[in-house]
Amino acid sequence: MINQKIAKIFYQMAEYYVMDDVAFKPQAYERAGRLIESMEEDLEEIYKKGGAKALMEIEGVGQGIADKIEEFIKAGKIKEYEKLRKDCPVDLEHLSAIEGIGPKMIKVLYEKLKVKTVEDLEKAAKKHLVQKLPRFGPKVEENILRGIEFSKGDKGRFLLGYILPLARQIEKRLQDLDFVERAVAAGSIRRKKETIGDIDILAISDKPEKVMEHFCAMPEVEEIIAKGETKSSVRLDIGLDADVRVLPSESFGAALQYFTGNKDHNIVLRKMAQDKRLKLNEYGLFRGKKQVAGKTEEEVYKILGLKWMEPELRENTGEIEASRGSELPKLVGYKDVRGDLQMHSDWSDGAHSIEEMAQAAKKLGHEYIAITDHTGELRIAGGMDEKTILKYFAEIEKIDKEQKGIRILKGLEVNIRKDGSLDISDEILAKADIVLASVHSNFKMSVQDITERICCAMENPQVDIIAHPTARVIQRRSGYEVDFAKLLECAKRTGTVLEINAYPDRLDLNDVHIKKAVQAGVKLSIGTDSHSKTQLGNIELGIVQARRGWAEKKDTINTMGYEELVKFLKNEK
Ligand code: DGT
Ligand code: CA
Ligand code: CA
Ligand code: ZN
């Protein structure tokens, strides 16, 4: 898809304009980037079908943005962007991905130290040149080095939220061929891990050579790494590898099991097979030369004395023991979730109106949503003051009455200040249906202080949910350090819900935290934190994460009906 490429350029343009202190343009390009990135239709397709006019018809795309998109489709580049790049030719994408580094710092680093890449920056920081720059200092330099180390952690991995649509497209493409009986993405994609190292496709077909032809000729293929008779491997244009393997149907279950993994889960299974004098591999389960199972995953697990388990559980973190003892959780289902409990409208930093968000959510099948715009002190996100909040509540009530088939909760996302107090008075909070509280600033506090800060917010009876409780951003920052056991204890005692934020690079809480919350009996809520209506589909990622954390229907409050939820929010604390 061309969308990701254009979105990337728009994000960089936004950053260049921040660098140069240009007003409005940063927000406009950032918004456009977000919109395009989460669109399902390919811009090139839209343009091919309807020209520039069709681009303009996309919600949220105006003349200026449409022109840029057209320019990129026609010329493969955008002049305005090329000019910005020429003035400051740095690897903006990777530099700004390092925690604590913003566009303005990048400009200074380039002008004073000729830093163009992350490697340049690492070298300069190690030589202590960075701390000598005005407004940098030793502490900033130290943080930069720590940020670089962190970003090395998952190099080359991609966010599930970006890869899932692509993997599904590849699956479908193969599936649609009449000589392919089945095609499935296995590996970390099937387990829905938060980041993906490569795409592993399995297919059943009696014409493997034709599958290889089609697979290697896909439009995203940049390089063919290996093309065999039943197995091929390619590098896609986004820098991700994809493999395909064709198998006979009698081995498909065994292969699906094997290539879904994870590796540790497989190792335990293989050992269990050996203990039964069997041999397990990707072709089946064998006694001597005789295949005793392999057509389906169920029969492989069954002969090993296990119940089939959901791929999201297969991380060798207790699922094998649970399966043996018939104690597997009944994971919350994708259809169990009835609403979305965090999103932003154009009352703060969202791209769409409350009405547009509600209509899009209804289309997705939601029974209710909470609009949770930012408050007061978060000025960069267009936070509302108390006077504005009252108008905003009135507007939500009005739209709630007008819209049929979906209910809208009056929500807020308030800021937890450094001292644990909130930036909005209890009086105003009492008028909301749902209050999310979160930390958006001053992350660098001691573990005790940050834990106390959040617990203090939980003590407030108006606070229903702590949003993105650890503040991590995947591949960007680790979040603040917090005593999670204490947080759970406090959430349980005060009846506060913890959020599973479904934004693709947040997924906060993560799977390990969710499992602990479930064990502690703390309730969870799923919110997409959408900033445009095209992001509402990310609810799936939140459900995925809940499932990876062994959450059941009863553990997440989004599975309640509207009336039950409203009652719960009134009485939980
Ligand atoms: P990724 O690609 O890093 O996101 O993670 P996976 O889990 O997709 O890993 P990948 O692509 O290296 O391998 C796919 C599956 O193949 C993996 O989940 C389990 C299986 N597998 C790979 N290597 C081994 C191995 O050495 N032993 C066993 N038993 N299974 C393996
Ligand atoms: Ca993989
Ligand atoms: Ca692989
Ligand atoms: Zn937030």
XYZ file of C-alpha atoms and ligand atoms in Angstrom:
607
model
C 0.000 0.000 0.000
C 1.152 3.442 -0.864
C -0.700 4.847 2.170
C 2.028 4.031 4.673
C 4.668 5.744 2.534
C 2.636 8.915 2.218
C 1.717 8.881 5.905
C 5.400 8.623 6.784
C 6.209 11.648 4.625
C 3.387 13.659 6.180
C 4.606 12.821 9.684
C 8.061 14.013 8.722
C 6.681 17.194 7.192
C 4.853 17.834 10.455
C 8.147 17.468 12.311
C 10.018 19.719 9.907
C 7.426 22.430 10.450
C 7.755 22.066 14.222
C 11.496 22.516 13.737
C 10.922 25.730 11.851
C 8.246 27.053 14.210
C 5.611 27.163 11.483
C 2.087 27.471 12.847
C -0.802 25.071 12.041
C 1.055 23.001 9.438
C 2.412 20.494 11.981
C -1.068 19.649 13.242
C -2.495 19.526 9.729
C 0.144 17.107 8.436
C 0.117 14.983 11.565
C -3.657 14.676 11.319
C -3.428 13.771 7.626
C -0.735 11.190 8.396
C -2.865 9.558 11.054
C -5.895 9.510 8.808
C -4.104 7.960 5.851
C -2.212 5.450 7.936
C -5.392 3.954 9.293
C -7.387 3.986 6.053
C -8.424 0.645 4.698
C -8.626 1.605 1.039
C -5.470 2.120 -0.974
C -5.035 5.757 -2.020
C -3.616 4.703 -5.340
C -6.748 2.668 -6.050
C -8.984 5.568 -5.093
C -7.011 7.866 -7.370
C -7.028 5.392 -10.251
C -10.786 5.106 -10.032
C -11.828 8.684 -9.395
C -8.834 10.991 -9.815
C -8.138 14.030 -7.649
C -11.838 14.491 -7.056
C -12.108 11.128 -5.322
C -9.198 12.021 -3.041
C -11.007 15.179 -1.973
C -14.052 13.114 -1.105
C -12.150 11.281 1.623
C -13.364 12.548 4.996
C -10.835 14.905 6.521
C -8.804 15.401 3.324
C -8.817 18.952 1.958
C -7.439 20.450 -1.206
C -3.887 20.904 0.085
C -3.489 17.322 1.279
C -5.211 15.904 -1.802
C -2.736 17.795 -4.014
C 0.195 16.296 -2.129
C -1.214 12.801 -2.401
C -1.759 13.240 -6.126
C 1.767 14.595 -6.529
C 3.217 11.551 -4.790
C 1.165 9.094 -6.828
C 2.210 10.787 -10.069
C 5.824 11.714 -9.375
C 6.839 9.375 -6.553
C 7.813 12.353 -4.442
C 6.512 15.553 -2.905
C 8.471 18.714 -3.736
C 7.641 20.558 -0.537
C 8.966 17.602 1.439
C 12.116 17.318 -0.690
C 12.847 20.962 -0.021
C 12.447 20.565 3.727
C 14.717 17.538 3.592
C 17.353 19.428 1.671
C 17.537 22.088 4.362
C 17.980 19.480 7.075
C 18.902 16.124 5.527
C 18.595 13.884 8.565
C 17.079 10.467 9.216
C 14.090 12.088 10.835
C 12.072 8.909 11.098
C 14.565 7.073 13.260
C 15.955 10.036 15.166
C 12.561 11.219 16.302
C 11.618 7.684 17.277
C 14.123 7.886 20.114
C 12.527 8.758 23.397
C 13.128 12.282 24.565
C 14.204 13.607 21.166
C 12.046 16.135 19.376
C 12.325 17.972 16.058
C 13.898 21.076 17.582
C 16.646 19.065 19.207
C 17.265 17.259 15.944
C 17.773 20.571 14.207
C 20.297 21.769 16.794
C 22.102 18.428 16.685
C 22.350 18.681 12.910
C 23.440 22.316 12.809
C 25.983 22.116 15.605
C 27.263 18.540 15.396
C 26.275 17.431 11.871
C 24.265 14.582 13.380
C 22.278 12.938 10.583
C 21.609 9.424 11.835
C 21.055 7.557 15.077
C 24.619 6.213 14.804
C 25.983 9.777 14.502
C 24.000 10.725 17.568
C 25.237 7.764 19.565
C 28.831 8.589 18.701
C 28.421 12.259 19.585
C 26.736 11.435 22.899
C 29.446 8.923 23.811
C 32.059 11.595 23.129
C 30.064 13.909 25.442
C 29.625 16.487 22.705
C 25.864 16.572 23.171
C 25.926 17.797 26.750
C 27.906 20.858 25.715
C 25.116 22.121 23.475
C 22.935 24.887 24.870
C 19.900 23.489 26.746
C 21.054 19.879 26.500
C 23.229 19.113 29.548
C 24.582 15.802 30.936
C 21.177 14.490 31.993
C 19.679 14.890 28.530
C 22.736 13.253 27.021
C 22.377 10.293 29.361
C 18.684 9.973 28.473
C 19.512 10.061 24.776
C 21.934 7.168 25.187
C 19.372 5.225 27.179
C 16.756 5.953 24.499
C 19.080 4.658 21.783
C 19.740 1.450 23.728
C 15.992 0.911 24.150
C 15.300 1.446 20.457
C 17.860 -1.237 19.575
C 15.817 -3.772 21.565
C 13.273 -4.602 18.886
C 14.981 -3.486 15.763
C 13.478 -4.848 12.589
C 10.190 -5.794 14.224
C 6.866 -4.337 13.124
C 3.728 -3.439 15.040
C 0.990 -6.057 14.880
C -1.548 -3.354 14.076
C 0.270 -2.444 10.874
C 1.090 -5.970 9.774
C -2.233 -7.671 10.471
C -4.109 -6.046 7.548
C -1.236 -6.869 5.195
C -1.034 -10.482 6.376
C -4.783 -10.831 5.911
C -4.537 -9.421 2.417
C -1.855 -11.982 1.535
C -3.914 -14.780 3.070
C -6.954 -13.730 1.104
C -5.039 -13.370 -2.136
C -3.770 -16.945 -1.886
C -7.054 -18.259 -0.578
C -8.833 -16.814 -3.612
C -6.706 -18.838 -6.043
C -8.739 -21.830 -7.180
C -5.869 -24.265 -6.680
C -5.396 -23.205 -3.042
C -7.572 -24.959 -0.511
C -6.475 -22.983 2.522
C -3.958 -20.257 3.386
C -3.191 -19.114 6.925
C -0.657 -16.765 8.480
C 0.931 -18.728 11.328
C 3.793 -17.638 13.638
C 3.603 -14.548 15.796
C 0.785 -13.160 13.646
C -1.505 -16.019 14.572
C -0.476 -15.671 18.218
C -1.149 -11.906 17.812
C 2.080 -10.897 19.425
C 2.449 -7.132 19.778
C 5.363 -6.977 17.358
C 6.068 -9.179 14.373
C 9.434 -10.385 13.075
C 8.223 -11.935 9.818
C 5.124 -13.317 8.121
C 4.846 -17.113 7.956
C 2.176 -18.281 5.525
C 1.056 -21.895 5.243
C -1.035 -23.151 2.364
C -2.709 -26.360 1.238
C -2.510 -26.859 -2.507
C -1.801 -29.589 -5.020
C -0.058 -27.065 -7.282
C 2.748 -25.734 -5.086
C 4.762 -24.363 -8.013
C 1.847 -22.122 -8.991
C 1.549 -20.889 -5.418
C 5.248 -19.954 -5.539
C 4.679 -18.000 -8.756
C 1.820 -15.999 -7.297
C 3.511 -15.404 -3.976
C 6.754 -14.121 -5.493
C 4.867 -11.893 -7.931
C 2.906 -9.998 -5.277
C 3.100 -6.218 -5.740
C 4.777 -5.696 -2.336
C 7.683 -8.022 -3.113
C 10.916 -6.129 -3.397
C 13.339 -9.019 -3.468
C 13.037 -12.788 -3.815
C 15.303 -14.308 -1.200
C 14.622 -17.928 -2.078
C 12.185 -19.585 -4.444
C 11.817 -23.340 -4.040
C 9.324 -25.988 -5.063
C 7.154 -25.828 -1.957
C 8.788 -23.035 -0.010
C 9.654 -19.429 -0.813
C 10.896 -16.433 1.032
C 10.660 -12.783 -0.009
C 11.528 -9.348 1.306
C 8.569 -6.940 1.158
C 8.890 -3.249 0.319
C 8.290 -2.209 3.929
C 11.404 -4.164 4.952
C 9.628 -7.196 6.362
C 10.247 -10.772 5.214
C 7.459 -13.175 4.314
C 7.679 -16.947 3.838
C 5.230 -19.335 2.290
C 5.155 -23.117 2.656
C 2.812 -25.433 0.795
C 1.779 -28.634 2.531
C -0.422 -31.614 1.830
C -3.695 -31.495 3.752
C -2.798 -34.526 5.922
C 0.084 -32.523 7.422
C -1.608 -29.144 7.667
C -2.639 -29.334 11.327
C 0.827 -30.386 12.415
C 2.439 -27.650 10.336
C -0.015 -25.079 11.634
C 0.798 -26.132 15.170
C 4.546 -26.165 14.542
C 4.762 -22.836 12.724
C 2.393 -21.080 15.116
C 4.761 -21.812 17.972
C 6.000 -20.227 19.920
C 9.296 -22.032 20.019
C 9.201 -22.697 23.779
C 5.667 -24.038 23.561
C 6.803 -26.366 20.752
C 9.794 -27.623 22.684
C 7.588 -28.716 25.584
C 5.187 -30.435 23.177
C 7.977 -32.284 21.425
C 9.248 -33.505 24.796
C 5.743 -34.691 25.719
C 5.614 -36.626 22.442
C 8.966 -38.227 23.153
C 7.726 -39.310 26.583
C 4.947 -41.177 24.769
C 7.493 -42.678 22.346
C 6.137 -40.504 19.560
C 7.845 -38.069 17.248
C 6.378 -34.623 16.581
C 7.449 -32.433 13.693
C 5.908 -30.115 11.131
C 4.637 -33.091 9.094
C 2.753 -34.833 11.838
C 2.847 -36.906 14.973
C 4.485 -40.271 14.255
C 4.840 -43.651 15.916
C 7.806 -45.063 14.042
C 6.974 -44.335 10.404
C 3.231 -44.299 10.945
C 1.492 -40.932 11.135
C -0.942 -40.974 14.062
C -2.070 -37.342 13.827
C -1.446 -34.221 11.768
C -4.474 -33.292 9.730
C -5.774 -30.960 12.424
C -4.219 -29.185 15.384
C -6.900 -30.643 17.670
C -5.806 -34.232 17.036
C -2.134 -33.398 17.620
C -2.956 -31.853 20.978
C -5.408 -34.624 21.825
C -2.926 -37.470 21.386
C -0.507 -35.576 23.604
C -3.221 -35.488 26.282
C -4.064 -31.825 25.810
C -7.082 -29.788 24.811
C -6.681 -27.517 21.787
C -5.822 -24.024 22.894
C -6.186 -20.572 21.409
C -3.017 -19.414 19.600
C -2.882 -16.254 21.763
C -2.115 -18.486 24.771
C 0.791 -20.404 23.255
C 3.745 -18.751 24.905
C 4.686 -21.496 27.383
C 3.530 -19.382 30.290
C 1.330 -21.996 31.936
C -1.095 -22.802 29.098
C 0.166 -26.373 28.680
C -0.367 -27.166 32.364
C -3.773 -25.455 32.246
C -4.760 -27.451 29.176
C -3.747 -30.721 30.792
C -5.827 -29.945 33.875
C -8.765 -28.615 31.812
C -8.258 -25.204 33.344
C -7.854 -23.194 30.156
C -9.496 -19.783 30.338
C -12.505 -19.122 28.163
C -11.061 -16.056 26.480
C -13.140 -12.965 25.877
C -14.490 -13.275 22.322
C -14.274 -10.706 19.540
C -18.059 -10.431 19.485
C -18.344 -10.076 23.258
C -17.148 -6.481 23.202
C -20.065 -4.082 22.876
C -18.467 -0.657 22.994
C -15.327 1.447 22.949
C -14.338 3.340 26.082
C -11.732 5.821 24.945
C -11.731 8.195 21.971
C -11.187 11.839 21.129
C -13.247 14.199 19.020
C -12.550 17.623 17.568
C -13.386 19.059 21.014
C -9.733 18.281 21.774
C -7.175 16.699 19.436
C -9.377 14.331 17.422
C -9.974 14.740 13.684
C -13.723 14.134 13.666
C -16.828 15.452 15.386
C -18.671 13.578 18.132
C -21.413 12.814 15.660
C -18.994 11.396 13.093
C -17.323 9.238 15.723
C -20.696 7.932 16.903
C -21.848 7.086 13.398
C -18.622 5.298 12.552
C -18.776 3.347 15.823
C -22.329 2.311 15.082
C -21.255 1.033 11.696
C -18.671 -1.109 13.451
C -21.460 -2.638 15.485
C -20.852 -0.910 18.804
C -23.796 -0.422 21.161
C -22.121 2.475 22.949
C -19.002 4.613 23.039
C -17.414 6.991 25.483
C -16.129 10.263 24.074
C -13.214 11.099 26.345
C -11.629 14.351 25.251
C -8.567 15.835 26.914
C -8.863 18.389 29.678
C -7.191 21.544 30.898
C -3.503 21.320 31.288
C -2.757 19.233 28.258
C -2.653 22.257 25.972
C -0.815 20.605 23.105
C -3.716 18.199 22.818
C -6.263 21.039 22.822
C -7.363 20.321 26.395
C -10.690 21.794 27.475
C -11.177 24.105 30.448
C -14.130 23.672 32.802
C -16.367 26.124 30.978
C -15.799 24.338 27.678
C -16.376 20.961 29.313
C -19.917 21.948 30.273
C -20.700 22.883 26.673
C -19.087 19.673 25.495
C -21.254 17.614 27.857
C -24.356 19.386 26.566
C -23.297 18.627 22.992
C -22.783 14.931 23.802
C -26.216 14.759 25.422
C -27.776 16.352 22.377
C -26.097 13.980 19.937
C -26.863 11.017 22.176
C -30.549 11.893 21.896
C -30.403 12.393 18.130
C -28.439 9.289 17.214
C -30.455 6.122 17.109
C -28.907 2.738 17.738
C -25.881 3.901 19.701
C -25.451 5.441 23.147
C -22.756 7.991 23.925
C -21.213 8.328 27.368
C -20.012 11.734 28.506
C -16.382 11.080 29.222
C -13.162 12.893 29.987
C -9.506 11.982 29.990
C -8.102 14.082 32.824
C -4.458 14.588 33.711
C -2.922 13.289 36.893
C -0.674 16.084 38.064
C 2.730 15.570 39.610
C 1.250 15.587 43.123
C -1.507 13.101 42.235
C -4.272 15.689 42.061
C -6.387 16.058 38.908
C -6.566 19.072 36.631
C -10.368 19.266 36.800
C -12.528 19.788 39.878
C -14.593 16.961 41.394
C -17.709 19.040 40.827
C -17.252 18.921 37.061
C -16.097 15.297 37.115
C -19.310 14.365 38.920
C -21.256 15.461 35.840
C -19.432 12.986 33.581
C -20.622 9.435 32.967
C -17.084 8.105 32.800
C -13.745 9.569 33.884
C -10.391 8.337 32.673
C -7.299 9.640 34.455
C -3.813 9.377 33.062
C -0.256 10.590 33.335
C 0.858 12.704 30.378
C 3.809 14.603 31.812
C 6.660 14.374 34.335
C 7.457 10.721 33.745
C 10.832 10.861 35.380
C 9.897 10.294 38.997
C 11.028 7.575 41.384
C 9.088 4.293 41.364
C 7.524 5.126 44.745
C 6.526 8.633 43.714
C 4.920 7.651 40.432
C 3.093 4.751 42.103
C 1.792 7.044 44.826
C 0.832 9.620 42.233
C -1.378 7.164 40.352
C -2.775 5.597 43.537
C -3.732 9.060 44.709
C -5.828 9.497 41.549
C -7.437 6.093 42.124
C -8.504 7.185 45.598
C -10.685 9.829 43.954
C -14.203 8.342 43.774
C -14.820 10.186 40.483
C -12.038 8.345 38.662
C -13.397 5.241 36.944
C -10.440 4.164 34.851
C -6.686 4.693 34.722
C -5.876 5.109 31.021
C -2.701 3.693 29.446
C -1.473 2.768 32.942
C 2.240 2.373 32.179
C 2.601 5.018 29.428
C 4.875 2.820 27.364
C 5.028 3.321 23.616
C 6.280 0.276 21.748
C 9.688 0.833 20.150
C 9.727 4.380 21.451
C 9.721 4.534 25.207
C 9.469 2.114 28.076
C 7.085 4.313 30.074
C 7.596 5.243 33.687
C 8.713 2.678 36.188
C 5.829 1.775 38.431
C 5.229 -0.743 41.219
C 2.584 -2.726 39.386
C 1.681 -4.970 42.322
C 0.880 -1.876 44.398
C -1.118 -0.423 41.538
C -3.232 -3.587 41.375
C -3.746 -3.625 45.113
C -4.939 -0.030 45.019
C -7.147 -0.595 41.949
C -8.768 -3.559 43.648
C -9.337 -1.732 46.919
C -10.768 1.405 45.317
C -12.736 -0.364 42.561
C -10.781 1.392 39.822
C -10.630 -0.145 36.366
C -7.374 -0.369 34.396
C -7.388 0.317 30.693
C -6.130 -1.813 27.874
C -5.291 0.943 25.447
C -5.680 -0.445 21.932
C -3.682 2.177 20.062
C -1.314 0.122 17.859
C 1.929 1.350 19.402
C 0.652 1.560 22.963
C -1.113 -1.715 23.805
C -0.898 -0.624 27.400
C -1.465 -2.674 29.605
C 0.623 -5.368 27.974
C -0.205 -9.094 28.089
C 1.846 -9.828 31.215
C 0.229 -6.981 33.141
C -3.238 -8.024 32.013
C -2.690 -11.542 33.281
C -1.686 -10.178 36.680
C -4.700 -7.871 36.760
C -7.003 -10.785 35.940
C -5.432 -12.851 38.703
C -5.875 -9.975 41.140
C -9.534 -9.587 40.198
C -9.054 -6.075 38.846
C -11.472 -5.118 36.082
C -10.239 -4.016 32.659
C -11.628 -1.687 30.030
C -10.743 -1.568 26.347
C -10.363 1.786 24.627
C -9.022 2.522 21.165
C -7.917 6.049 22.061
C -8.989 6.873 18.505
C -8.112 10.318 17.220
C -10.008 9.767 14.002
C -12.932 7.580 13.082
C -10.731 5.404 10.908
C -8.928 4.220 14.040
C -12.010 2.771 15.715
C -11.271 -0.624 14.161
C -8.285 -0.888 16.493
C -10.720 -2.237 19.075
C -9.649 -5.619 17.718
C -6.102 -4.996 18.948
C -7.423 -4.296 22.435
C -9.399 -7.541 22.438
C -6.314 -9.351 21.129
C -4.290 -7.985 23.998
C -6.968 -8.935 26.551
C -6.950 -12.469 25.172
C -3.169 -12.688 25.309
C -3.520 -11.737 28.975
C -5.959 -14.635 29.597
C -8.885 -12.262 30.181
C -12.395 -13.682 30.088
C -15.681 -11.990 29.337
C -16.286 -11.155 32.990
C -12.912 -9.397 33.292
C -13.563 -6.578 30.825
C -16.296 -4.032 31.400
C -16.831 -3.459 27.660
C -18.744 -6.730 27.539
C -21.554 -5.257 29.636
C -24.655 -3.865 27.982
C -25.202 -0.090 28.155
C -27.529 -0.094 31.165
C -25.382 -2.491 33.127
C -22.271 -0.466 32.357
C -23.837 2.804 33.456
C -24.907 1.168 36.707
C -21.446 -0.289 37.183
C -19.777 3.085 36.616
C -22.060 4.663 39.227
C -21.526 2.034 41.882
C -18.066 0.571 41.356
C -16.404 2.862 43.888
P 8.606 -13.575 14.951
O 8.624 -13.982 13.519
O 9.937 -13.258 15.486
O 7.629 -12.511 15.225
O 8.110 -14.821 15.822
P 7.618 -16.247 15.352
O 7.072 -16.926 16.536
O 6.723 -16.122 14.179
O 8.964 -16.980 14.984
P 9.565 -17.505 13.601
O 9.014 -16.789 12.435
O 11.036 -17.486 13.798
O 9.122 -19.018 13.575
C 7.774 -19.387 13.374
C 7.447 -20.540 14.269
O 8.231 -21.680 13.899
C 7.770 -20.322 15.733
O 6.760 -19.645 16.421
C 7.916 -21.732 16.207
C 8.511 -22.446 15.033
N 9.971 -22.561 15.236
C 10.916 -21.740 14.748
N 12.126 -22.159 15.129
C 11.946 -23.274 15.870
C 12.813 -24.185 16.555
O 14.032 -24.041 16.561
N 12.224 -25.213 17.228
C 10.890 -25.414 17.237
N 10.367 -26.441 17.888
N 10.042 -24.575 16.609
C 10.566 -23.531 15.943
Ca 7.215 -15.127 12.210
Ca 9.648 -17.206 9.785
Zn -3.943 9.810 26.766
